Each structure stands twice: as C-alpha cells, then as structure tokens.
Short mmCIF file of C-alpha atoms in Angstrom, two decimals:
data_model
loop_
_atom_site.label_atom_id
_atom_site.label_comp_id
_atom_site.label_asym_id
_atom_site.label_seq_id
_atom_site.Cartn_x
_atom_site.Cartn_y
_atom_site.Cartn_z
CA UNK O 670 63.46 65.33 97.18
CA UNK O 671 65.52 68.45 96.76
CA UNK O 672 68.72 68.52 94.73
CA UNK O 673 71.82 67.58 96.63
CA UNK O 674 74.35 70.40 96.44
CA UNK O 675 77.11 69.00 98.62
CA UNK O 676 77.85 65.37 99.12
CA UNK O 677 80.61 64.00 101.32
CA UNK O 678 81.75 60.49 100.54
CA UNK O 679 83.83 58.58 103.07
CA UNK O 680 85.57 61.80 103.94
CA UNK O 681 88.52 61.75 106.35
CA UNK O 682 90.77 64.57 107.39
CA UNK O 683 93.66 65.05 109.73
CA UNK O 684 95.98 67.70 111.09
CA UNK O 685 99.41 66.14 111.13
CA UNK O 686 99.00 62.80 112.86
CA UNK O 687 95.73 63.64 114.54
CA UNK O 688 92.59 62.38 112.87
CA UNK O 689 89.84 64.96 112.98
CA UNK O 690 87.14 63.55 110.72
CA UNK O 691 86.55 59.86 110.18
CA UNK O 692 84.65 58.37 107.32
CA UNK O 693 81.96 61.03 107.02
CA UNK O 694 79.26 60.49 104.42
CA UNK O 695 76.66 63.20 104.39
CA UNK O 696 74.56 65.22 101.97
CA UNK O 697 73.37 68.81 102.07
CA UNK O 698 70.34 69.58 99.87
CA UNK O 699 69.40 72.80 98.12
CA UNK O 700 67.04 75.24 99.91
CA UNK O 701 67.57 73.46 103.17
CA UNK O 702 69.13 74.49 106.44
CA UNK O 703 71.20 71.71 107.93
CA UNK O 704 72.49 72.08 111.46
CA UNK O 705 75.59 70.27 112.63
CA UNK O 706 75.61 69.73 116.37
CA UNK O 707 78.03 68.03 118.69
CA UNK O 708 80.34 68.73 121.62
CA UNK O 709 83.41 71.00 121.31
CA UNK O 710 86.28 69.47 119.42
CA UNK O 711 84.16 66.92 117.58
CA UNK O 712 85.31 68.25 114.20
CA UNK O 713 82.33 70.44 113.23
CA UNK O 714 84.42 73.42 112.25
CA UNK O 715 86.96 71.30 110.39
CA UNK O 716 84.08 69.77 108.46
CA UNK O 717 82.85 73.20 107.38
CA UNK O 718 86.30 74.42 106.51
CA UNK O 719 86.92 71.27 104.48
CA UNK O 720 83.77 71.89 102.46
CA UNK O 721 84.95 75.44 101.73
CA UNK O 722 88.49 74.19 101.06
CA UNK O 723 89.88 76.81 103.41
CA UNK O 724 91.13 74.12 105.81
CA UNK O 725 93.88 73.45 103.27
CA UNK O 726 95.35 76.85 104.05
CA UNK O 727 96.51 75.52 107.39
CA UNK O 728 99.69 73.58 107.81
CA UNK O 729 99.53 69.84 108.33
CA UNK O 730 96.00 69.47 106.98
CA UNK O 731 95.33 66.52 104.73
CA UNK O 732 92.22 64.63 103.67
CA UNK O 733 91.02 61.54 101.86
CA UNK O 734 87.67 60.61 100.43
CA UNK O 735 85.68 62.97 98.30
CA UNK O 736 83.36 65.95 98.47
CA UNK O 737 81.05 66.52 95.52
CA UNK O 738 79.79 69.98 94.64
CA UNK O 739 76.70 69.63 92.43
CA UNK O 740 77.84 66.15 91.48
CA UNK O 741 81.47 66.89 90.64
CA UNK O 742 84.44 66.34 92.90
CA UNK O 743 85.50 69.68 94.31
CA UNK O 744 89.09 68.49 94.50
CA UNK O 745 89.20 68.51 90.71
CA UNK O 746 88.17 72.14 90.73
CA UNK O 747 90.19 75.23 91.37
CA UNK O 748 90.25 75.86 95.15
CA UNK O 749 89.50 79.56 94.67
CA UNK O 750 86.44 78.76 92.61
CA UNK O 751 85.23 76.31 95.28
CA UNK O 752 85.62 78.96 97.96
CA UNK O 753 83.64 81.36 95.84
CA UNK O 754 80.77 78.93 95.36
CA UNK O 755 80.81 77.70 98.94
CA UNK O 756 80.80 80.82 101.09
CA UNK O 757 81.77 80.70 104.71
CA UNK O 758 80.98 82.92 107.69
CA UNK O 759 83.09 82.54 110.80
CA UNK O 760 82.41 82.55 114.49
CA UNK O 761 84.04 85.92 115.17
CA UNK O 762 82.26 88.68 113.26
CA UNK O 763 84.89 90.13 110.94
CA UNK O 764 84.56 93.49 109.27
CA UNK O 765 87.30 93.88 106.71
CA UNK O 766 89.12 97.15 107.39
CA UNK O 767 87.26 98.90 104.58
CA UNK O 768 84.04 100.87 104.26
CA UNK O 769 80.70 99.07 104.53
CA UNK O 770 80.24 99.35 100.78
CA UNK O 771 83.73 98.07 100.00
CA UNK O 772 83.21 95.14 102.37
CA UNK O 773 80.36 93.93 100.17
CA UNK O 774 82.30 94.69 96.99
CA UNK O 775 85.56 93.12 98.20
CA UNK O 776 85.24 89.82 96.32
CA UNK O 777 83.05 91.04 93.38
CA UNK O 778 85.66 93.62 92.50
CA UNK O 779 88.28 90.89 92.49
CA UNK O 780 86.08 88.98 90.04
CA UNK O 781 85.91 92.01 87.78
CA UNK O 782 82.79 93.97 88.74
CA UNK O 783 83.73 97.49 87.70
CA UNK O 784 80.55 99.23 86.63
CA UNK O 785 79.36 101.69 89.22
CA UNK O 786 75.64 101.09 88.66
CA UNK O 787 76.01 97.34 88.96
CA UNK O 788 78.07 97.79 92.10
CA UNK O 789 75.37 100.00 93.63
CA UNK O 790 72.70 97.42 92.83
CA UNK O 791 74.73 94.58 94.24
CA UNK O 792 75.51 96.42 97.47
CA UNK O 793 71.87 97.30 98.04
CA UNK O 794 70.66 93.86 97.07
CA UNK O 795 73.05 92.02 99.37
CA UNK O 796 72.53 94.36 102.29
CA UNK O 797 68.75 94.02 101.92
CA UNK O 798 69.03 90.24 101.99
CA UNK O 799 70.68 90.44 105.39
CA UNK O 800 68.31 93.19 106.56
CA UNK O 801 71.14 95.64 107.03
CA UNK O 802 70.24 98.09 104.28
CA UNK O 803 67.90 100.29 106.28
CA UNK O 804 70.40 100.51 109.12
CA UNK O 805 73.42 101.49 107.03
CA UNK O 806 72.19 103.02 103.77
CA UNK O 807 73.20 106.53 104.86
CA UNK O 808 76.70 105.56 105.90
CA UNK O 809 77.87 103.12 103.26
CA UNK O 810 81.20 104.91 103.02
CA UNK O 811 81.90 104.81 106.75
CA UNK O 812 84.35 102.21 108.10
CA UNK O 813 82.64 98.89 108.73
CA UNK O 814 84.53 98.65 112.01
CA UNK O 815 81.96 101.05 113.49
CA UNK O 816 79.18 98.46 113.22
CA UNK O 817 78.01 96.40 116.18
CA UNK O 818 78.86 92.71 116.46
CA UNK O 819 75.50 91.59 115.10
CA UNK O 820 75.68 94.06 112.24
CA UNK O 821 79.21 92.91 111.42
CA UNK O 822 78.03 89.32 111.27
CA UNK O 823 75.21 90.23 108.88
CA UNK O 824 77.70 92.23 106.84
CA UNK O 825 79.92 89.13 106.72
CA UNK O 826 76.98 87.18 105.30
CA UNK O 827 76.31 89.95 102.76
CA UNK O 828 79.98 89.86 101.76
CA UNK O 829 79.65 86.17 101.00
CA UNK O 830 76.31 86.58 99.18
CA UNK O 831 77.91 89.19 96.93
CA UNK O 832 79.69 86.49 94.93
CA UNK O 833 76.45 84.52 94.53
CA UNK O 834 77.49 81.28 96.19
CA UNK O 835 75.49 78.08 96.00
CA UNK O 836 76.23 77.13 99.56
CA UNK O 837 76.46 79.18 102.73
CA UNK O 838 78.42 77.71 105.62
CA UNK O 839 78.01 79.32 109.02
CA UNK O 840 80.35 78.43 111.85
CA UNK O 841 78.59 79.29 115.10
CA UNK O 842 77.59 82.66 113.67
CA UNK O 843 75.77 83.80 116.81
CA UNK O 844 78.03 82.57 119.58
CA UNK O 845 79.43 86.03 120.29
CA UNK O 846 76.15 87.90 119.84
CA UNK O 847 73.48 89.05 122.27
CA UNK O 848 69.95 87.57 122.01
CA UNK O 849 68.50 90.44 119.97
CA UNK O 850 71.30 90.30 117.40
CA UNK O 851 71.04 86.53 117.34
CA UNK O 852 67.38 86.80 116.44
CA UNK O 853 68.21 89.19 113.59
CA UNK O 854 70.87 86.86 112.21
CA UNK O 855 68.54 83.88 112.50
CA UNK O 856 65.83 85.71 110.55
CA UNK O 857 68.40 86.49 107.89
CA UNK O 858 69.46 82.85 107.65
CA UNK O 859 65.86 81.69 107.44
CA UNK O 860 65.20 84.14 104.62
CA UNK O 861 68.24 82.95 102.68
CA UNK O 862 67.16 79.31 102.80
CA UNK O 863 64.80 80.00 99.91
CA UNK O 864 67.70 80.29 97.52
CA UNK O 865 70.68 78.53 99.07
CA UNK O 866 71.95 75.38 100.63
CA UNK O 867 72.80 76.39 104.18
CA UNK O 868 74.88 74.52 106.73
CA UNK O 869 75.14 75.91 110.23
CA UNK O 870 77.39 74.63 112.97
CA UNK O 871 75.99 75.51 116.35
CA UNK O 872 76.53 74.89 120.00
CA UNK O 873 73.09 76.11 120.71
CA UNK O 874 70.67 73.20 120.51
CA UNK O 875 67.66 75.47 120.69
CA UNK O 876 68.99 77.38 117.72
CA UNK O 877 69.40 74.18 115.71
CA UNK O 878 65.84 73.28 116.57
CA UNK O 879 64.50 76.72 115.63
CA UNK O 880 66.37 77.01 112.35
CA UNK O 881 67.26 73.71 110.80
CA UNK O 882 65.26 71.39 108.57
CA UNK O 883 67.89 68.70 108.91
CA UNK O 884 70.29 68.02 111.76
CA UNK O 885 73.46 65.99 111.89
CA UNK O 886 75.03 64.93 115.17
CA UNK O 887 78.78 64.45 115.34
CA UNK O 888 80.94 62.98 118.06
CA UNK O 889 84.73 62.52 118.12
CA UNK O 890 85.09 63.11 114.41
CA UNK O 891 82.37 60.68 113.43
CA UNK O 892 78.90 61.25 112.13
CA UNK O 893 76.57 59.53 114.58
CA UNK O 894 73.15 60.30 113.27
CA UNK O 895 71.45 62.51 110.73
CA UNK O 896 67.84 63.17 109.84
CA UNK O 897 65.00 65.69 109.97
CA UNK O 898 65.55 68.00 112.93
CA UNK O 899 62.36 66.97 114.73
CA UNK O 900 63.35 63.31 114.62
CA UNK O 901 66.84 63.98 115.94
CA UNK O 902 65.46 65.90 118.89
CA UNK O 903 62.31 63.95 119.70
CA UNK O 904 63.08 60.41 118.66
CA UNK O 905 66.82 59.92 118.16
CA UNK O 906 67.81 56.45 117.08
CA UNK O 907 71.20 56.49 118.66
CA UNK O 908 71.74 56.47 122.40
CA UNK O 909 74.60 59.01 122.21
CA UNK O 910 72.38 61.39 120.26
CA UNK O 911 69.67 61.13 122.89
CA UNK O 912 72.14 61.81 125.68
CA UNK O 913 73.46 64.86 123.85
CA UNK O 914 70.15 66.45 122.87
CA UNK O 915 68.76 65.96 126.35
CA UNK O 916 71.82 67.66 127.80
CA UNK O 917 73.45 64.73 129.51
CA UNK O 918 76.79 65.83 128.05
CA UNK O 919 77.86 68.83 126.04
CA UNK G 1422 99.09 92.42 159.28
CA UNK G 1423 99.68 91.50 155.63
CA UNK G 1424 99.74 87.88 154.61
CA UNK G 1425 103.19 86.72 153.52
CA UNK G 1426 102.22 86.05 149.92
CA UNK G 1427 100.67 89.47 149.55
CA UNK G 1428 103.85 90.94 150.92
CA UNK G 1429 105.86 88.91 148.40
CA UNK G 1430 103.60 90.19 145.65
CA UNK G 1431 104.25 93.76 146.68
CA UNK G 1432 107.99 93.19 146.91
CA UNK G 1433 108.05 91.64 143.46
CA UNK G 1434 106.18 94.54 141.88
CA UNK G 1435 108.41 96.96 143.75
CA UNK G 1436 111.54 95.29 142.33
CA UNK G 1437 110.08 95.56 138.83
CA UNK G 1438 109.55 99.26 139.38
CA UNK G 1439 113.07 99.73 140.70
CA UNK G 1440 114.60 97.92 137.73
CA UNK G 1441 112.68 100.11 135.30
CA UNK G 1442 113.53 103.21 137.30
CA UNK G 1443 117.27 102.49 137.19
CA UNK G 1444 117.29 102.19 133.41
CA UNK G 1445 115.12 105.25 132.90
CA UNK G 1446 117.30 107.26 135.25
CA UNK G 1447 120.44 106.36 133.33
CA UNK G 1448 118.79 107.30 130.04
CA UNK G 1449 117.54 110.57 131.49
CA UNK G 1450 121.00 111.27 132.91
CA UNK G 1451 122.63 110.81 129.49
CA UNK G 1452 120.16 113.15 127.84
CA UNK G 1453 120.33 115.77 130.58
CA UNK G 1454 124.12 115.62 130.71
CA UNK G 1455 124.40 116.14 126.97
CA UNK G 1456 121.91 118.99 127.11
CA UNK G 1457 123.72 120.73 129.93
CA UNK G 1458 127.12 120.30 128.28
CA UNK G 1459 126.16 120.77 124.67
CA UNK G 1460 123.16 123.04 124.40
CA UNK G 1461 125.10 126.26 125.01
CA UNK G 1462 127.33 125.53 121.98
CA UNK G 1463 124.48 124.74 119.66
CA UNK G 1464 123.42 127.62 117.51
CA UNK G 1465 122.04 128.04 114.05
CA UNK G 1466 125.59 128.72 112.90
CA UNK G 1467 126.81 125.48 114.42
CA UNK G 1468 124.19 123.55 112.50
CA UNK G 1469 124.58 125.42 109.22
CA UNK G 1470 128.34 126.00 109.09
CA UNK G 1471 131.07 123.64 107.98
CA UNK G 1472 133.95 122.65 110.29
CA UNK G 1473 136.53 125.41 110.70
CA UNK G 1474 139.54 126.27 112.83
CA UNK G 1475 142.80 124.56 113.51
CA UNK G 1476 142.79 121.68 114.19
CA UNK G 1477 139.91 121.49 111.78
CA UNK G 1478 136.63 121.00 113.63
CA UNK G 1479 137.60 123.03 116.67
CA UNK G 1480 135.34 125.77 115.37
CA UNK G 1481 132.58 126.10 112.84
CA UNK G 1482 129.73 123.61 112.53
CA UNK G 1483 128.53 120.23 111.38
CA UNK G 1484 126.40 120.84 108.30
CA UNK G 1485 128.38 118.52 105.98
CA UNK G 1486 128.18 115.76 108.61
CA UNK G 1487 124.41 116.17 108.96
CA UNK G 1488 124.00 116.04 105.19
CA UNK G 1489 126.36 113.09 104.94
CA UNK G 1490 124.45 111.13 107.55
CA UNK G 1491 121.11 111.93 105.91
CA UNK G 1492 122.36 110.79 102.51
CA UNK G 1493 123.99 107.64 103.89
CA UNK G 1494 120.81 106.68 105.69
CA UNK G 1495 118.45 107.44 102.82
CA UNK G 1496 120.53 105.51 100.31
CA UNK G 1497 120.86 102.60 102.73
CA UNK G 1498 117.08 102.54 103.17
CA UNK G 1499 116.57 102.74 99.43
CA UNK G 1500 118.88 99.78 98.91
CA UNK G 1501 117.59 97.61 101.79
CA UNK G 1502 113.95 98.71 101.98
CA UNK G 1503 112.41 96.92 99.02
CA UNK G 1504 114.32 93.66 99.39
CA UNK G 1505 113.42 93.64 103.09
CA UNK G 1506 109.75 94.39 102.38
CA UNK G 1507 109.51 91.58 99.85
CA UNK G 1508 111.41 89.16 102.07
CA UNK G 1509 109.13 89.92 105.00
CA UNK G 1510 106.00 89.53 102.85
CA UNK G 1511 107.28 86.22 101.58
CA UNK G 1512 108.16 84.95 105.05
CA UNK G 1513 104.92 86.01 106.66
CA UNK G 1514 102.34 85.58 103.93
CA UNK G 1515 103.55 82.87 101.61
CA UNK G 1516 106.27 80.70 103.02
CA UNK G 1517 105.54 80.53 106.71
CA UNK G 1518 105.52 76.74 106.76
CA UNK G 1519 107.98 76.04 104.02
CA UNK G 1520 111.49 74.81 104.44
CA UNK G 1521 112.80 77.73 102.41
CA UNK G 1522 111.51 80.17 104.99
CA UNK G 1523 113.06 78.24 107.87
CA UNK G 1524 116.40 78.42 106.11
CA UNK G 1525 115.86 82.09 105.41
CA UNK G 1526 115.10 82.71 109.07
CA UNK G 1527 118.37 81.12 110.09
CA UNK G 1528 120.23 83.19 107.51
CA UNK G 1529 118.59 86.37 108.74
CA UNK G 1530 119.55 85.62 112.32
CA UNK G 1531 123.13 84.94 111.32
CA UNK G 1532 123.14 88.12 109.30
CA UNK G 1533 121.85 90.12 112.25
CA UNK G 1534 124.61 88.77 114.46
CA UNK G 1535 127.47 89.72 112.15
CA UNK G 1536 129.39 92.51 113.95
CA UNK G 1537 128.95 95.76 112.05
CA UNK G 1538 132.69 96.33 111.70
CA UNK G 1539 132.88 93.04 109.80
CA UNK G 1540 130.03 94.14 107.54
CA UNK G 1541 132.05 97.31 106.99
CA UNK G 1542 135.25 95.43 106.19
CA UNK G 1543 133.40 93.14 103.81
CA UNK G 1544 131.99 96.09 101.90
CA UNK G 1545 135.44 97.65 102.00
CA UNK G 1546 136.92 94.57 100.35
CA UNK G 1547 134.08 94.16 97.87
CA UNK G 1548 132.98 97.66 96.92
CA UNK G 1549 135.78 99.99 97.91
CA UNK G 1550 138.65 97.85 96.64
CA UNK G 1551 137.33 95.20 94.28
CA UNK G 1552 134.68 97.22 92.51
CA UNK G 1553 136.86 100.28 92.73
CA UNK G 1554 134.26 102.62 94.21
CA UNK G 1555 136.82 103.96 96.66
CA UNK G 1556 135.89 105.30 100.09
CA UNK G 1557 132.53 106.70 99.08
CA UNK G 1558 128.98 107.58 99.97
CA UNK G 1559 127.74 104.64 97.91
CA UNK G 1560 130.00 102.09 99.60
CA UNK G 1561 129.03 103.39 103.05
CA UNK G 1562 125.33 103.18 102.32
CA UNK G 1563 125.77 99.62 101.05
CA UNK G 1564 127.44 98.68 104.33
CA UNK G 1565 124.60 100.29 106.28
CA UNK G 1566 122.03 98.61 104.02
CA UNK G 1567 123.56 95.23 104.74
CA UNK G 1568 123.49 96.00 108.45
CA UNK G 1569 119.85 97.15 108.61
CA UNK G 1570 118.42 94.51 106.26
CA UNK G 1571 117.78 91.77 108.87
CA UNK G 1572 116.42 94.30 111.35
CA UNK G 1573 114.08 95.63 108.69
CA UNK G 1574 112.82 92.18 107.74
CA UNK G 1575 112.07 91.25 111.32
CA UNK G 1576 110.21 94.46 112.15
CA UNK G 1577 108.27 94.55 108.88
CA UNK G 1578 107.24 90.96 109.48
CA UNK G 1579 106.10 91.98 112.94
CA UNK G 1580 103.95 94.71 111.39
CA UNK G 1581 102.41 92.20 108.97
CA UNK G 1582 101.92 89.62 111.68
CA UNK G 1583 99.95 92.03 113.82
CA UNK G 1584 97.20 92.17 111.20
CA UNK G 1585 94.34 90.11 112.61
CA UNK G 1586 94.40 86.50 111.40
CA UNK G 1587 90.59 86.35 111.37
CA UNK G 1588 90.66 89.10 108.76
CA UNK G 1589 93.01 87.07 106.58
CA UNK G 1590 90.84 84.00 106.93
CA UNK G 1591 87.63 85.87 106.12
CA UNK G 1592 89.24 87.27 102.99
CA UNK G 1593 90.74 83.95 101.89
CA UNK G 1594 87.43 82.13 102.42
CA UNK G 1595 85.86 84.38 99.77
CA UNK G 1596 88.05 82.79 97.13
CA UNK G 1597 90.17 85.83 96.37
CA UNK G 1598 93.88 85.44 95.72
CA UNK G 1599 96.46 86.08 98.38
CA UNK G 1600 97.93 88.94 96.40
CA UNK G 1601 94.55 90.65 96.25
CA UNK G 1602 93.92 90.49 99.98
CA UNK G 1603 97.52 91.51 100.59
CA UNK G 1604 97.02 94.62 98.47
CA UNK G 1605 93.54 95.56 99.65
CA UNK G 1606 93.60 94.47 103.29
CA UNK G 1607 96.88 93.45 104.79
CA UNK G 1608 99.32 96.03 103.45
CA UNK G 1609 97.01 99.00 104.12
CA UNK G 1610 96.61 97.77 107.68
CA UNK G 1611 100.33 97.25 108.14
CA UNK G 1612 101.55 100.46 106.49
CA UNK G 1613 102.03 102.51 109.66
CA UNK G 1614 103.98 99.64 111.19
CA UNK G 1615 106.06 99.25 108.05
CA UNK G 1616 106.87 102.97 108.03
CA UNK G 1617 107.80 102.67 111.70
CA UNK G 1618 110.11 99.80 110.79
CA UNK G 1619 111.75 101.98 108.14
CA UNK G 1620 112.22 104.80 110.62
CA UNK G 1621 113.70 102.59 113.32
CA UNK G 1622 116.12 101.14 110.80
CA UNK G 1623 117.04 104.69 109.75
CA UNK G 1624 117.77 105.55 113.36
CA UNK G 1625 119.87 102.44 113.71
CA UNK G 1626 121.83 103.32 110.57
CA UNK G 1627 122.24 106.98 111.50
CA UNK G 1628 123.94 106.07 114.77
CA UNK G 1629 126.22 103.37 113.40
CA UNK G 1630 129.90 104.26 113.14
CA UNK G 1631 131.79 101.05 112.46
CA UNK G 1632 130.37 100.18 109.01
CA UNK G 1633 131.06 103.64 107.59
CA UNK G 1634 134.48 104.13 109.20
CA UNK G 1635 136.19 102.01 106.59
CA UNK G 1636 133.83 102.56 103.69
CA UNK G 1637 132.58 106.13 103.52
CA UNK G 1638 133.67 108.48 106.24
CA UNK G 1639 136.14 111.28 105.86
CA UNK G 1640 137.46 113.56 108.56
CA UNK G 1641 136.57 116.53 106.42
CA UNK G 1642 134.50 116.57 103.28
CA UNK G 1643 131.98 118.90 101.73
CA UNK G 1644 128.27 118.06 101.81
CA UNK G 1645 127.80 115.07 99.47
CA UNK G 1646 127.87 115.89 95.77
CA UNK G 1647 128.69 112.54 94.25
CA UNK G 1648 128.01 108.90 95.10
CA UNK G 1649 131.68 108.13 94.68
CA UNK G 1650 133.19 110.61 97.09
CA UNK G 1651 133.83 110.23 100.80
CA UNK G 1652 131.41 112.01 103.09
CA UNK G 1653 131.34 113.25 106.64
CA UNK G 1654 128.92 111.62 109.05
CA UNK G 1655 127.75 112.72 112.49
CA UNK G 1656 128.83 109.69 114.53
CA UNK G 1657 132.23 109.52 112.85
CA UNK G 1658 132.72 113.26 113.22
CA UNK G 1659 131.92 112.90 116.89
CA UNK G 1660 134.42 110.08 117.20
CA UNK G 1661 137.17 112.18 115.58
CA UNK G 1662 136.41 115.28 117.66
CA UNK G 1663 136.68 113.23 120.81
CA UNK G 1664 139.43 110.80 119.90
CA UNK G 1665 141.79 113.36 118.37
CA UNK G 1666 141.09 115.81 121.20
CA UNK G 1667 139.97 118.39 118.68
CA UNK G 1668 137.39 120.06 120.86
CA UNK G 1669 135.28 118.70 123.68
CA UNK G 1670 132.78 121.53 123.31
CA UNK G 1671 132.24 120.74 119.66
CA UNK G 1672 132.02 117.05 120.53
CA UNK G 1673 129.25 117.65 123.08
CA UNK G 1674 127.33 119.78 120.66
CA UNK G 1675 127.72 117.21 117.87
CA UNK G 1676 126.59 114.44 120.20
CA UNK G 1677 123.54 116.46 121.11
CA UNK G 1678 122.65 117.05 117.45
CA UNK G 1679 122.96 113.32 116.76
CA UNK G 1680 120.91 112.45 119.81
CA UNK G 1681 118.12 114.88 118.91
CA UNK G 1682 118.05 113.50 115.38
CA UNK G 1683 117.76 109.91 116.62
CA UNK G 1684 115.22 110.69 119.31
CA UNK G 1685 112.97 112.46 116.83
CA UNK G 1686 113.18 109.56 114.38
CA UNK G 1687 112.33 107.09 117.15
CA UNK G 1688 109.49 109.22 118.49
CA UNK G 1689 107.96 109.37 115.01
CA UNK G 1690 108.32 105.59 114.66
CA UNK G 1691 106.60 104.97 117.99
CA UNK G 1692 103.79 107.30 116.99
CA UNK G 1693 103.28 105.39 113.73
CA UNK G 1694 103.21 102.09 115.58
CA UNK G 1695 100.55 103.25 117.97
CA UNK G 1696 98.64 104.56 114.97
CA UNK G 1697 98.59 101.06 113.50
CA UNK G 1698 97.38 99.64 116.78
CA UNK G 1699 94.59 102.19 117.00
CA UNK G 1700 93.71 101.56 113.37
CA UNK G 1701 93.29 97.88 114.08
CA UNK G 1702 91.41 98.35 117.30
CA UNK G 1703 89.04 100.82 115.65
#
C-alpha cells in the first residue's frame, strides 16, 4: 500500500447557500494517478480547488470537514504553503505574460531562488520533465504567449513542478487541446506519476481509463464509488456508475 | 421580395448607422469650423508670445496660458495619480467583495457627480481662503485633482480588470502572494491602460474651466513661476476672450490650440489602450 498524501474526511463545501460537495471521504496515494469522473457540475473542479485551497479565493466559499496533507490538517497550515505543495493546472492553458524561462521561475523566484546557475538547472529540469525542453531550449527568452495550446499546458505543468510540489492536480488539462497535444500531455502526466501524487479531473472517460490507476466517480456533489480504474469501468458496484461509464448519461 | 423580419433587421442596422453618423458629423463640423476660423490666426508667434494689445489679449499670443494649463494639469495628476492608483488596486485586487469597497464605490460615484464648480468653490473656501494660499496654481491643481480622482480610479480599475482572470488564478494557485503577482504580472499587463487613464484624466482636467475659475485663473499672468501665484489657463483665457468681447479671432485661435492639445492627448490614450489589448491578445 502506497503512502496516502491527501485524505479528505467528511468534506463539505458550499458557495453561498448552494452545497457543492457533500460528505466526501477520499484518499489520494503517492505515485498514483487518480482520475475523478462525473457529469458537468458534479463538483469535480470545486473538489480540486478545495484541495489546493484556491477555492477560498472566491467569494461565498465555505467548507467543513477536513483535508489532511501527509497526515496533517491543511487548514492548520498556511494557505500559501498548501498551494505550493499542492500544485494545480487549470483547464485553459495559461502562459503568464512573461518569457518561457520566467514562467518556470515565477514561483521559485518568489521563494528566493536567486542564483543564476541554480535557476538554469531548474528551468532545464522542469522543462525536460514535461518534454518541452527540446522544443523551446533555443527560445527560452521569447514570450511564452507564442507557444501553442499544448505547449502552454505543458509549460503550466512545468511552472507547478518548479516549486517541487507533492501533489499535482489537473483540471481537465486536455479539454481544449487537439489529439496530438493531448497525447503529449498524457505522456508527461504518466512520466510524473513516478514521483508525485496526481489527481486528474476529466470529462474524457477514455482518458481516465488510459491514464489512471484509481478512479473516483462523483455525482451531484457526492462521491458514488471509488476503486482501481479497471474495476470502475468493467465491474462497477453502483448502478449510477455503470450507467455513467457506459455512456447512458454524461 | 425580402421577408419582413429581414427588412426590419436592415432598418435597425440602418438606424444605428444614422445615429452614429449624426454624432460624427457634428464632431467633424466643430473641428472643421474651428480650423477654418482659427487656423489662419495661428502662427508660431501666437503660440510663443504673451497676450498683448488693448484690451489685453486682442493681440499677441497664448504662451502663458499654455504653460499655465500644462502646470495645472501636471500638478493635478501628481496629486491625484498615486491615491487613485492605490484606490483602484485596492478595489480591484484586494477588496472586491468587502463592505469597505462597496462603501468606497458609492463614495466615488457621489464624488464623480459633484458639479465641478462646487469642487472649485470648496477648494476656494478651503485652500484659497482658509489655508491662505490665495488664488494660485496650487489651489487650482488641487481643485482639478479632486475632480479627476474618481474618473482616474474608475478607468485604472478598468485597466486592471481587463487583465485575464485565468492568469490571476494560475499565479495565485502557485502559492505566491498577491503583491508578488500584482508586481510581476498584473501591473505590467495593465500599464498601458493605466497610462491611458492618466492621459484621459489629463485631457479632462485641461479642458475644465469651472474648478480653476475661482481657484487659480487670472485674466493675465506670466507663465507660472510659483505655486502660490495665479496663472493663466487656456479654457479660461478662451472664456475671457469671448465673454469680454476682446477678440473673436484670438478666441478662435485659442480654441483651436486647446482642441489640438486635447485631441492629441486623447489620441495617445487610445493608442496606449489598444496597445494593452494587443499585448494581452499576443
């Protein structure tokens, strides 16, 4: 059994009066890719943003229950430090309006990385991990806005990796990408699973099946079923899960 | 035969065009009229000379008024610029959901709707009389600063708001502080828009007459040498030339100088705004 990195305990959250997540208890182990699937509006994104504590930045958000990060409640930690350890990549590929190099160095510089040689190493290291190095090594000082959508998304992952997180959350990272770019990003994610706890929210059931070791199915803010990906897809215990994975509703 | 709803569509678009055309025609007419009436009196001498003749202003030029207006506007921007920048940053980046910012919004709107002559009279009572500054460059620029402050806040906030929210989120999710992403990401993106806001406010201040009438403006004064002396200003000079029947020719020429000044400031502001848009699209 691999170490549990994130553990949600009876977690509820709401925006204003509207309940978004109800009584979620779920664990995410180290070196494992967990996919969260479910129809639109079932709370997948809110779940991710709660784990990264960036949901709190929005007005009206509140939550109860607990989320443990390596065994300690993340609500007793500094929110900035949680966000650093639990990196998040969003649906829309975002290149910060800086050069490619400065995109990777954006957060490390904030945390005090000043030495040029260390910066160079980090940039190369992170860009290699997302298989972007060969494509951009000759134009590190060019604006990152010139990259394609798929490249931007891999850059976004590199930007998160640069602060050495323990967890990588991906919110539908491929939904705006073409098939070739999607494949690239998926390879990157698979490669990163060796060193990280990865959680990916996806609309694409085939992608969940290709990538994830574990899969969790959510519906209307509740966790319906969770287990090894193969079991969820081939022998779901819950009727709703079966209907969803066979495409009866979406 | 066109279907009725297609016809209606066409008619609607046509009326939009006509409405726009009317306004543009009036604007063009003003500019052309001023050019035709004023351009023959404008010369280098007119711009560089001081008012001469009897009654004073019937000959000579407008240099002290140009300098007076420039100084009034720059000092007003200096006084209102930083407070407005910080207020806008607070409203947009930090306090957008807080009660304090709702109250501040209401205050700003009330401030923007205060007639400028009342702003002028307030500064007259406070600075000119109470603080004993007298009718002066400093008092006039304070009145203008008070007038442009709400406008500045609103347009700077607009510039900040137009920075992509996904970018903010991506930065915040990395665990960096708000101040850091403001400095590295948001402000650099918004700078052209902020400069445009400054320029538009300058144009607004340069054309305003009421606030300086009672606080700064003199019928004749040399180019500004001290903060505590009255100054000439283009719009007020124009008002005197016209109202006292000094010289219609000089009035047209002065109006044209003022108009060219304002149009260039606005053109520069529009250019900066489109630069910000391109920067963000790119």
